[in-house]
Protein backbone atom coordinates (compact mmCIF):
# COMPACT_ATOMS: atom_id res chain seq x y z
CA MET A 1 22.62 -13.75 6.37
CA ASN A 2 20.88 -13.64 9.73
CA ALA A 3 20.75 -16.81 11.80
CA ILE A 4 17.53 -18.27 13.15
CA ASP A 5 17.05 -17.42 16.82
CA THR A 6 15.37 -20.27 18.66
CA GLY A 7 13.78 -18.07 21.33
CA ASP A 8 12.26 -15.70 18.78
CA THR A 9 11.10 -18.65 16.72
CA ALA A 10 9.46 -20.33 19.70
CA TRP A 11 7.58 -17.14 20.57
CA LEU A 12 6.40 -16.63 16.99
CA LEU A 13 5.26 -20.25 16.75
CA ALA A 14 3.13 -19.71 19.86
CA SER A 15 1.88 -16.35 18.59
CA THR A 16 0.87 -17.82 15.24
CA ALA A 17 -1.21 -20.47 16.98
CA LEU A 18 -2.76 -17.79 19.20
CA VAL A 19 -3.78 -15.62 16.25
CA LEU A 20 -5.19 -18.58 14.34
CA LEU A 21 -7.32 -19.40 17.39
CA MET A 22 -8.86 -15.93 17.15
CA THR A 23 -10.91 -16.91 14.08
CA PRO A 24 -12.69 -19.84 15.81
CA GLY A 25 -13.08 -17.47 18.78
CA LEU A 26 -14.64 -14.91 16.48
CA ALA A 27 -16.94 -17.62 15.11
CA LEU A 28 -18.27 -18.35 18.59
CA PHE A 29 -18.44 -14.64 19.43
CA TYR A 30 -20.48 -13.87 16.32
CA GLY A 31 -22.45 -17.11 16.64
CA GLY A 32 -23.73 -16.17 20.09
CA MET A 33 -24.86 -12.76 18.86
CA VAL A 34 -27.19 -13.91 16.10
CA ARG A 35 -30.57 -15.60 16.51
CA SER A 36 -30.57 -19.37 16.94
CA LYS A 37 -31.74 -20.00 13.38
CA GLY A 38 -28.52 -18.50 11.94
CA VAL A 39 -25.76 -19.56 14.36
CA LEU A 40 -24.28 -22.36 12.23
CA ASN A 41 -24.11 -20.18 9.13
CA MET A 42 -22.39 -17.45 11.13
CA ILE A 43 -19.80 -19.88 12.48
CA MET A 44 -19.24 -21.42 9.05
CA MET A 45 -18.53 -18.04 7.46
CA SER A 46 -15.53 -17.68 9.76
CA PHE A 47 -14.31 -21.25 9.43
CA VAL A 48 -14.45 -21.32 5.64
CA ALA A 49 -12.41 -18.10 5.58
CA ILE A 50 -9.54 -20.06 7.12
CA ALA A 51 -9.44 -22.45 4.16
CA LEU A 52 -10.05 -19.90 1.41
CA VAL A 53 -7.55 -17.28 2.57
CA THR A 54 -4.88 -19.89 3.29
CA VAL A 55 -4.94 -21.13 -0.32
CA VAL A 56 -4.88 -17.60 -1.77
CA TRP A 57 -2.12 -16.46 0.58
CA LEU A 58 0.26 -19.34 -0.06
CA VAL A 59 -0.24 -19.26 -3.83
CA VAL A 60 0.09 -15.53 -4.47
CA GLY A 61 -0.93 -13.37 -1.50
CA TYR A 62 2.31 -13.54 0.46
CA THR A 63 4.53 -12.58 -2.44
CA LEU A 64 2.30 -9.66 -3.43
CA VAL A 65 2.53 -8.29 0.12
CA PHE A 66 6.13 -9.06 1.10
CA GLY A 67 7.83 -9.52 -2.24
CA ASP A 68 10.14 -6.79 -3.49
CA ASP A 69 8.15 -3.69 -4.39
CA ILE A 70 7.43 -3.41 -8.11
CA GLY A 71 7.02 0.36 -8.09
CA GLY A 72 5.43 3.20 -6.20
CA GLY A 73 5.07 1.26 -2.96
CA LEU A 74 1.78 -0.20 -4.23
CA LEU A 75 2.37 -3.95 -4.61
CA GLY A 76 5.02 -6.62 -4.21
CA GLY A 77 6.53 -8.77 -6.93
CA LEU A 78 5.95 -12.42 -7.85
CA GLU A 79 9.33 -13.88 -6.89
CA HIS A 80 7.73 -16.02 -4.17
CA ILE A 81 4.64 -17.17 -6.07
CA GLY A 82 3.59 -20.54 -4.66
CA MET A 83 6.13 -19.85 -1.86
CA ALA A 84 8.93 -20.38 -4.40
CA GLY A 85 12.45 -19.83 -3.07
CA ILE A 86 11.41 -20.18 0.56
CA GLY A 87 12.60 -23.25 2.46
CA PRO A 88 13.15 -24.35 6.07
CA ASP A 89 16.44 -22.45 6.29
CA THR A 90 15.21 -19.21 4.67
CA VAL A 91 15.34 -16.46 7.29
CA HIS A 92 13.20 -13.36 7.81
CA GLY A 93 14.94 -11.31 10.49
CA THR A 94 15.67 -13.92 13.14
CA VAL A 95 12.84 -16.36 12.38
CA PRO A 96 12.17 -18.83 9.53
CA GLU A 97 10.43 -17.06 6.65
CA LEU A 98 7.90 -19.90 6.39
CA LEU A 99 6.87 -19.13 9.96
CA PHE A 100 6.72 -15.39 9.30
CA ALA A 101 4.54 -16.04 6.24
CA THR A 102 2.18 -18.22 8.28
CA PHE A 103 1.98 -15.64 11.06
CA GLN A 104 0.99 -12.99 8.54
CA LEU A 105 -1.51 -15.41 7.00
CA THR A 106 -3.45 -15.58 10.27
CA PHE A 107 -3.97 -11.80 10.12
CA ALA A 108 -5.41 -12.05 6.62
CA ILE A 109 -7.76 -14.85 7.69
CA LEU A 110 -9.14 -12.92 10.64
CA THR A 111 -9.63 -9.72 8.63
CA ALA A 112 -11.78 -11.50 6.05
CA ALA A 113 -13.78 -13.30 8.74
CA LEU A 114 -14.51 -10.05 10.58
CA ILE A 115 -16.49 -8.70 7.61
CA SER A 116 -19.09 -11.48 7.93
CA GLY A 117 -20.57 -9.85 11.02
CA ALA A 118 -21.85 -6.94 8.95
CA ILE A 119 -23.99 -9.20 6.72
CA ALA A 120 -25.18 -11.79 9.25
CA ASP A 121 -28.47 -13.64 8.61
CA ARG A 122 -28.90 -12.70 4.94
CA ALA A 123 -25.87 -13.59 2.77
CA LYS A 124 -25.60 -16.56 0.42
CA PHE A 125 -22.86 -18.88 1.62
CA SER A 126 -21.79 -19.66 -1.96
CA SER A 127 -21.43 -15.96 -2.75
CA TRP A 128 -19.42 -15.45 0.44
CA MET A 129 -17.04 -18.18 -0.78
CA VAL A 130 -16.57 -16.25 -4.02
CA PHE A 131 -16.18 -12.93 -2.22
CA VAL A 132 -13.49 -13.93 0.31
CA PRO A 133 -10.60 -14.93 -2.01
CA VAL A 134 -11.25 -12.13 -4.51
CA TRP A 135 -11.55 -9.54 -1.73
CA THR A 136 -8.33 -10.80 -0.15
CA LEU A 137 -6.43 -10.16 -3.38
CA LEU A 138 -8.05 -6.84 -4.27
CA VAL A 139 -8.27 -5.19 -0.84
CA TYR A 140 -6.29 -6.87 1.92
CA VAL A 141 -3.15 -7.65 -0.08
CA PRO A 142 -2.52 -4.12 -1.45
CA VAL A 143 -3.17 -2.39 1.88
CA ALA A 144 -0.93 -4.85 3.75
CA HIS A 145 1.86 -4.11 1.28
CA TRP A 146 1.37 -0.35 1.67
CA VAL A 147 1.77 -0.60 5.44
CA TRP A 148 4.06 -3.60 6.09
CA GLY A 149 5.67 -4.51 2.78
CA PRO A 150 9.20 -3.58 1.69
CA ASP A 151 9.05 0.05 0.55
CA GLY A 152 5.26 0.24 0.97
CA TRP A 153 4.15 3.82 0.45
CA ILE A 154 2.42 4.23 3.83
CA ALA A 155 5.49 2.93 5.66
CA ALA A 156 7.70 5.28 3.63
CA PHE A 157 5.30 8.14 4.29
CA GLY A 158 5.86 7.69 8.02
CA ALA A 159 2.39 6.69 9.24
CA LEU A 160 2.55 4.09 12.03
CA ASP A 161 0.51 0.90 12.40
CA TYR A 162 2.06 -1.63 14.73
CA ALA A 163 -0.27 -4.63 14.43
CA GLY A 164 -3.11 -3.76 12.05
CA GLY A 165 -5.27 -0.75 12.84
CA LEU A 166 -5.20 0.23 9.17
CA VAL A 167 -4.65 -3.22 7.69
CA VAL A 168 -7.10 -5.22 9.80
CA GLU A 169 -9.52 -2.99 11.69
CA ILE A 170 -10.23 -0.10 9.30
CA VAL A 171 -10.12 -2.37 6.25
CA SER A 172 -12.61 -4.85 7.75
CA GLY A 173 -14.88 -2.10 9.11
CA ALA A 174 -15.02 -0.11 5.86
CA SER A 175 -15.52 -3.31 3.85
CA GLY A 176 -18.27 -4.43 6.21
CA LEU A 177 -20.08 -1.13 5.74
CA ALA A 178 -19.85 -1.48 1.94
CA LEU A 179 -21.26 -5.02 1.97
CA ALA A 180 -24.04 -4.07 4.40
CA LEU A 181 -25.14 -1.38 1.93
CA VAL A 182 -24.96 -3.83 -1.00
CA LEU A 183 -27.10 -6.47 0.71
CA GLY A 184 -29.53 -4.06 2.39
CA LYS A 185 -31.34 -4.42 5.70
CA ARG A 186 -32.51 -7.63 7.32
CA ILE A 187 -36.23 -8.31 7.35
CA GLY A 188 -37.58 -6.64 10.48
CA PHE A 189 -34.52 -4.45 11.11
CA GLY A 190 -35.50 -1.58 13.41
CA THR A 191 -38.96 -2.99 14.18
CA GLU A 192 -38.41 -6.56 15.34
CA PRO A 193 -36.31 -7.83 18.28
CA MET A 194 -33.13 -9.55 17.08
CA ARG A 195 -31.54 -10.53 20.36
CA PRO A 196 -28.29 -12.44 20.80
CA HIS A 197 -29.43 -15.99 21.38
CA ASN A 198 -26.56 -17.13 23.62
CA LEU A 199 -24.66 -14.65 25.78
CA PRO A 200 -22.41 -17.30 27.41
CA LEU A 201 -21.24 -18.18 23.89
CA VAL A 202 -20.48 -14.50 23.28
CA LEU A 203 -18.37 -14.35 26.45
CA LEU A 204 -16.53 -17.54 25.56
CA GLY A 205 -15.78 -16.08 22.16
CA VAL A 206 -14.47 -12.81 23.55
CA GLY A 207 -12.30 -14.73 26.01
CA LEU A 208 -10.68 -16.64 23.15
CA LEU A 209 -10.26 -13.42 21.18
CA TRP A 210 -8.57 -11.68 24.11
CA PHE A 211 -6.29 -14.67 24.62
CA GLY A 212 -5.36 -14.74 20.94
CA TRP A 213 -4.85 -10.96 20.82
CA PHE A 214 -1.67 -11.31 22.87
CA GLY A 215 -0.20 -13.24 19.95
CA PHE A 216 -1.70 -10.75 17.51
CA ASN A 217 -0.03 -7.74 19.09
CA ALA A 218 2.95 -9.00 21.08
CA GLY A 219 3.77 -11.53 18.36
CA SER A 220 4.20 -8.63 15.94
CA ALA A 221 7.46 -7.82 17.74
CA LEU A 222 8.73 -10.95 15.93
CA GLY A 223 10.90 -11.77 18.92
CA ALA A 224 10.95 -12.73 22.57
CA ASN A 225 12.17 -9.36 23.78
CA GLY A 226 11.34 -6.25 25.78
CA THR A 227 9.15 -4.77 23.06
CA ALA A 228 6.98 -7.89 23.07
CA ALA A 229 6.66 -7.58 26.85
CA ALA A 230 5.63 -3.91 26.63
CA VAL A 231 3.10 -4.64 23.89
CA PHE A 232 1.71 -7.57 25.90
CA VAL A 233 1.05 -5.31 28.90
CA ASN A 234 -0.48 -2.59 26.69
CA THR A 235 -2.85 -5.13 25.16
CA LEU A 236 -4.01 -6.30 28.58
CA VAL A 237 -4.49 -2.76 29.89
CA ALA A 238 -6.45 -1.52 26.88
CA GLY A 239 -8.84 -4.47 26.99
CA CYS A 240 -9.51 -3.77 30.67
CA THR A 241 -10.10 -0.02 30.31
CA GLY A 242 -12.20 -0.59 27.21
CA MET A 243 -14.50 -2.84 29.21
CA LEU A 244 -14.69 -0.35 32.08
CA GLY A 245 -15.40 2.57 29.75
CA TRP A 246 -18.28 0.78 28.04
CA MET A 247 -19.77 -0.34 31.36
CA VAL A 248 -19.64 3.19 32.78
CA VAL A 249 -21.56 4.48 29.77
CA GLU A 250 -24.17 1.73 30.19
CA GLN A 251 -24.54 2.47 33.90
CA ARG A 252 -25.10 6.18 33.31
CA ARG A 253 -27.24 5.79 30.21
CA ASP A 254 -29.29 2.67 30.99
CA GLY A 255 -29.01 2.25 34.75
CA HIS A 256 -27.11 -1.04 34.68
CA PRO A 257 -23.99 -2.59 33.11
CA THR A 258 -24.47 -5.78 31.07
CA THR A 259 -22.40 -8.81 30.21
CA PHE A 260 -22.86 -8.01 26.53
CA GLY A 261 -21.63 -4.48 27.10
CA ALA A 262 -18.60 -5.76 29.01
CA ALA A 263 -17.70 -8.09 26.14
CA SER A 264 -18.20 -5.28 23.64
CA GLY A 265 -15.94 -2.95 25.62
CA VAL A 266 -13.13 -5.50 25.76
CA VAL A 267 -13.17 -5.87 21.98
CA ALA A 268 -13.35 -2.10 21.45
CA GLY A 269 -10.28 -1.58 23.65
CA LEU A 270 -8.35 -4.36 21.93
CA VAL A 271 -9.23 -3.03 18.48
CA ALA A 272 -7.99 0.46 19.35
CA ILE A 273 -4.75 -0.69 20.92
CA THR A 274 -3.87 -2.87 17.91
CA PRO A 275 -2.29 -0.07 15.83
CA SER A 276 -0.83 1.79 18.80
CA CYS A 277 0.35 -1.01 21.11
CA GLY A 278 3.99 -0.67 20.08
CA TRP A 279 4.06 3.12 20.12
CA VAL A 280 2.43 4.19 23.41
CA THR A 281 3.31 3.77 27.08
CA VAL A 282 1.20 1.79 29.55
CA LEU A 283 -0.57 5.01 30.56
CA GLY A 284 -1.19 5.77 26.90
CA ALA A 285 -2.63 2.29 26.40
CA ALA A 286 -5.04 2.83 29.29
CA VAL A 287 -6.24 6.07 27.71
CA VAL A 288 -6.62 4.48 24.26
CA GLY A 289 -8.71 1.60 25.66
CA LEU A 290 -10.90 3.87 27.76
CA LEU A 291 -11.51 6.25 24.88
CA ALA A 292 -12.43 3.39 22.56
CA GLY A 293 -14.83 1.86 25.08
CA VAL A 294 -16.69 5.13 25.46
CA VAL A 295 -16.72 6.19 21.80
CA CYS A 296 -17.66 2.76 20.41
CA SER A 297 -20.49 2.37 22.93
CA PHE A 298 -22.15 5.31 21.21
CA ALA A 299 -20.99 4.45 17.68
CA VAL A 300 -22.89 1.15 17.61
CA GLY A 301 -26.14 3.14 17.58
CA TRP A 302 -25.24 5.17 14.51
CA LYS A 303 -26.66 2.51 12.19
CA PHE A 304 -30.18 3.38 13.35
CA ARG A 305 -29.61 7.05 12.76
CA PHE A 306 -28.07 6.61 9.32
CA GLY A 307 -30.12 3.60 8.21
CA TYR A 308 -27.52 0.92 7.42
CA ASP A 309 -27.89 -2.60 8.83
CA ASP A 310 -24.48 -3.60 10.13
CA SER A 311 -25.78 -6.70 11.91
CA LEU A 312 -23.05 -7.21 14.52
CA ASP A 313 -21.51 -3.74 14.49
CA VAL A 314 -18.33 -4.31 12.55
CA VAL A 315 -18.52 -0.61 11.71
CA GLY A 316 -19.28 0.62 15.22
CA VAL A 317 -16.46 -1.34 16.84
CA HIS A 318 -13.82 -2.23 14.24
CA LEU A 319 -13.98 0.78 11.94
CA VAL A 320 -14.54 3.34 14.69
CA GLY A 321 -12.21 1.60 17.16
CA GLY A 322 -9.54 1.28 14.48
CA ILE A 323 -9.81 4.99 13.71
CA VAL A 324 -9.58 5.88 17.41
CA GLY A 325 -6.45 3.76 17.86
CA THR A 326 -4.78 4.94 14.66
CA LEU A 327 -5.35 8.62 15.43
CA ALA A 328 -4.30 8.11 19.04
CA ILE A 329 -0.78 7.40 17.77
CA GLY A 330 -0.63 11.00 16.57
CA LEU A 331 -1.53 12.15 20.07
CA LEU A 332 0.15 9.66 22.40
CA ALA A 333 3.16 8.18 20.61
CA ALA A 334 6.12 8.29 22.99
CA GLN A 335 9.77 8.41 21.91
CA ILE A 336 10.67 5.77 24.50
CA MET A 337 8.55 3.36 22.43
CA THR A 338 9.02 4.65 18.88
CA ASN A 339 12.70 5.67 19.10
CA GLY A 340 11.76 8.65 16.99
CA ALA A 341 8.23 9.89 16.30
CA GLU A 342 6.29 11.65 19.05
CA GLY A 343 2.62 12.46 19.38
CA LEU A 344 1.10 15.89 19.87
CA LEU A 345 0.72 15.46 23.63
CA TYR A 346 4.39 14.52 23.93
CA GLY A 347 5.58 17.63 22.11
CA GLY A 348 5.69 16.17 18.63
CA GLY A 349 3.37 18.70 17.01
CA LEU A 350 0.70 17.93 14.43
CA THR A 351 2.89 16.15 11.89
CA GLN A 352 2.33 12.59 13.05
CA LEU A 353 -1.37 13.17 13.66
CA GLY A 354 -1.75 14.51 10.13
CA LYS A 355 -0.02 11.46 8.65
CA GLN A 356 -2.24 9.12 10.62
CA ALA A 357 -5.43 10.96 9.62
CA LEU A 358 -4.55 11.00 5.92
CA CYS A 359 -3.88 7.26 5.88
CA VAL A 360 -7.15 6.56 7.69
CA VAL A 361 -9.03 8.38 4.92
CA VAL A 362 -7.11 6.74 2.07
CA VAL A 363 -7.25 3.19 3.42
CA GLY A 364 -10.88 3.45 4.52
CA GLY A 365 -11.92 4.97 1.21
CA TYR A 366 -10.04 2.36 -0.83
CA ALA A 367 -11.43 -0.58 1.14
CA PHE A 368 -15.00 0.77 0.99
CA GLY A 369 -14.90 1.59 -2.72
CA VAL A 370 -13.36 -1.66 -3.96
CA THR A 371 -15.52 -3.80 -1.66
CA TYR A 372 -18.69 -2.02 -2.76
CA LEU A 373 -17.89 -2.60 -6.43
CA LEU A 374 -16.94 -6.23 -5.80
CA GLY A 375 -20.10 -6.81 -3.78
CA LYS A 376 -22.27 -5.28 -6.50
CA MET A 377 -20.58 -7.43 -9.16
CA ILE A 378 -21.15 -10.63 -7.19
CA ASP A 379 -24.73 -9.61 -6.42
CA ARG A 380 -25.53 -9.06 -10.10
CA THR A 381 -23.72 -12.21 -11.20
CA PHE A 382 -24.58 -14.81 -8.56
CA GLY A 383 -26.89 -12.98 -6.19
CA PHE A 384 -25.49 -12.13 -2.77
CA ARG A 385 -28.63 -12.25 -0.64
CA VAL A 386 -30.84 -15.20 0.23
CA THR A 387 -34.53 -15.07 -0.62
CA ALA A 388 -37.04 -13.57 1.81
CA ASP A 389 -38.47 -17.03 2.55
CA GLU A 390 -35.00 -18.44 3.29
CA GLU A 391 -34.19 -15.53 5.57
CA ALA A 392 -37.48 -15.79 7.43
CA GLY A 393 -37.39 -19.56 7.76
CA GLY A 394 -33.81 -19.68 8.99
CA ILE A 395 -30.56 -19.43 7.07
CA ASP A 396 -29.11 -22.53 8.76
CA LEU A 397 -31.85 -24.78 7.40
CA ALA A 398 -31.99 -23.04 4.04
CA LEU A 399 -28.27 -23.11 3.25
CA HIS A 400 -26.82 -25.94 5.35
CA ALA A 401 -29.81 -28.24 6.01
CA GLU A 402 -28.88 -28.18 9.70
CA SER A 403 -29.91 -26.52 12.92
CA ALA A 404 -27.77 -25.79 15.96
CA TYR A 405 -30.45 -26.70 18.51
CA GLU A 406 -32.47 -29.50 16.93
CA HIS A 407 -34.00 -30.68 20.19
CA ALA A 408 -33.27 -27.78 22.52
CA VAL A 409 -35.55 -25.22 24.10
CA LEU A 410 -33.50 -22.49 22.48
CA ALA A 411 -34.71 -23.66 19.11
CA HIS A 412 -38.26 -22.70 20.08
CA GLY A 413 -37.82 -19.85 22.55
CA ASN A 414 -36.23 -17.17 20.43
CA PRO A 415 -38.45 -14.07 20.42
CA GLY A 416 -38.85 -12.51 17.03
CA SER A 417 -37.67 -15.52 15.01
CA HIS A 418 -39.67 -17.07 12.22
CA GLY A 419 -40.31 -20.43 10.60
CA PRO A 420 -39.82 -23.81 12.28
CA PHE A 421 -37.99 -22.25 15.24
CA GLY A 422 -40.25 -19.21 15.56
CA GLY A 423 -42.46 -18.20 18.43
CA HIS A 424 -42.11 -18.20 22.19
CA THR A 425 -43.08 -21.25 24.20
CA GLY A 426 -43.73 -19.35 27.41
CA LEU A 427 -41.28 -21.58 29.28
CA PHE A 428 -38.61 -18.93 29.37
CA PRO A 429 -40.16 -15.47 29.01
CA PRO A 430 -37.84 -12.91 27.42
CA HIS A 431 -36.30 -10.22 29.62
CA ARG A 432 -35.18 -6.96 28.11
CA ASP A 433 -32.29 -6.63 30.56
CA GLU A 434 -31.01 -10.19 30.16
CA ASP A 435 -31.31 -10.29 26.37
CA ARG A 436 -29.83 -6.88 25.90
CA GLN A 437 -29.59 -5.16 22.52
CA ARG A 438 -28.54 -1.89 21.08
CA ARG A 439 -31.47 0.49 21.13
CA ASP A 440 -32.80 2.57 18.28
CA PRO A 441 -32.69 6.09 19.72
CA ASP A 442 -35.97 6.84 17.95
CA SER A 443 -37.85 3.80 19.16
CA ASP A 444 -38.62 1.94 22.39
CA ASP A 445 -38.00 -1.43 20.69
CA SER A 446 -34.75 -3.34 21.02
CA THR A 447 -32.98 -4.19 17.84
CA ALA A 448 -29.96 -6.04 16.65
CA PRO A 449 -26.97 -6.79 18.83
CA GLY A 450 -24.01 -4.67 18.16
CA ASN A 451 -20.40 -5.66 18.19
CA ALA A 452 -17.81 -7.48 16.41
């Protein structure tokens, strides 16, 4: 039996706290993007995911992911139901298994919370509370076992995913697209300005996400070692080049870079490096981040072309960025990092790229299909969307009987909002450049913010 290593344990304790912090960071990030009448609901959707997923994970989720495979690499067994058989001295590798289980829990929490950005401003909070635990069991748990579980079929197949490109990014993006289609478009989508109400809050959120992402990626080394150091550097580099790539596109396309674009680019780079951070060199990480920043800056506009209302661009950033990073492994994987597999550009041929592409299709298709069916079932049973009056009057007041800015100017100066906080006072006239949004390529009007 392996002994607990105190250095590895200390690093994983810190990493677990860092990843858990990402969900409150995401709450602020998303909260700043929506209009002022929906900020509390947006934040609450992330916070309640912490409680719901934690209960599901500790009761049955962990054992279904990391229990002994029950056949075909599809699902784990029930030997650890209710965390049975796991105590303070139980070891996973060189760390306590209780700590490993909690570290993995923080990934599941964040993945569920990410989906909320696709249905901002129009989902019933009660239905969201039903959706999260059921979705965790039906979608997240099986995919996590396929990729990370003992004898999971994707791991056995040879596809690589270091910290969650398939499990977190593609799963959340495909699920967000499915729910956005189930709930339909927001009132005024494509015709009415829906500006982010608080850009400093967005930047604070992305700062916390970036900080937590070091635990997300480097913590996945499960030890205080050279691999963790290499992954840490790759995570930093990809976030930087993602930001630069997005800003370059904005400068050439719109004539000026924006704070919102910079924040979006950071997240795009971090999303893409998540699956590849342990398999590429520093140069490869720079390329992955830059590519994601450029591609995702265009992908956030696809919703206008194809007519789906992904409110905060979970699809444009997480799904597309996750695909970019997962496929990049097939191009840029270096033997010095993988100790085996090599990407096409390093002389490895098309084999690894083909494996990555196949798993992208299977995981994305599974997550979309199951989420769509689950969303439809909840919609027909409980109703998943608020009424038109509740949406127009403000989802915070309608669902939580609260408002974020009860006595603040922001509560009255939000262009395009309705109800008690609607209308512009004239004290702070809106500026298109300062309250930047993704543009509908077929219209001169600004529309919803894009990013997740």
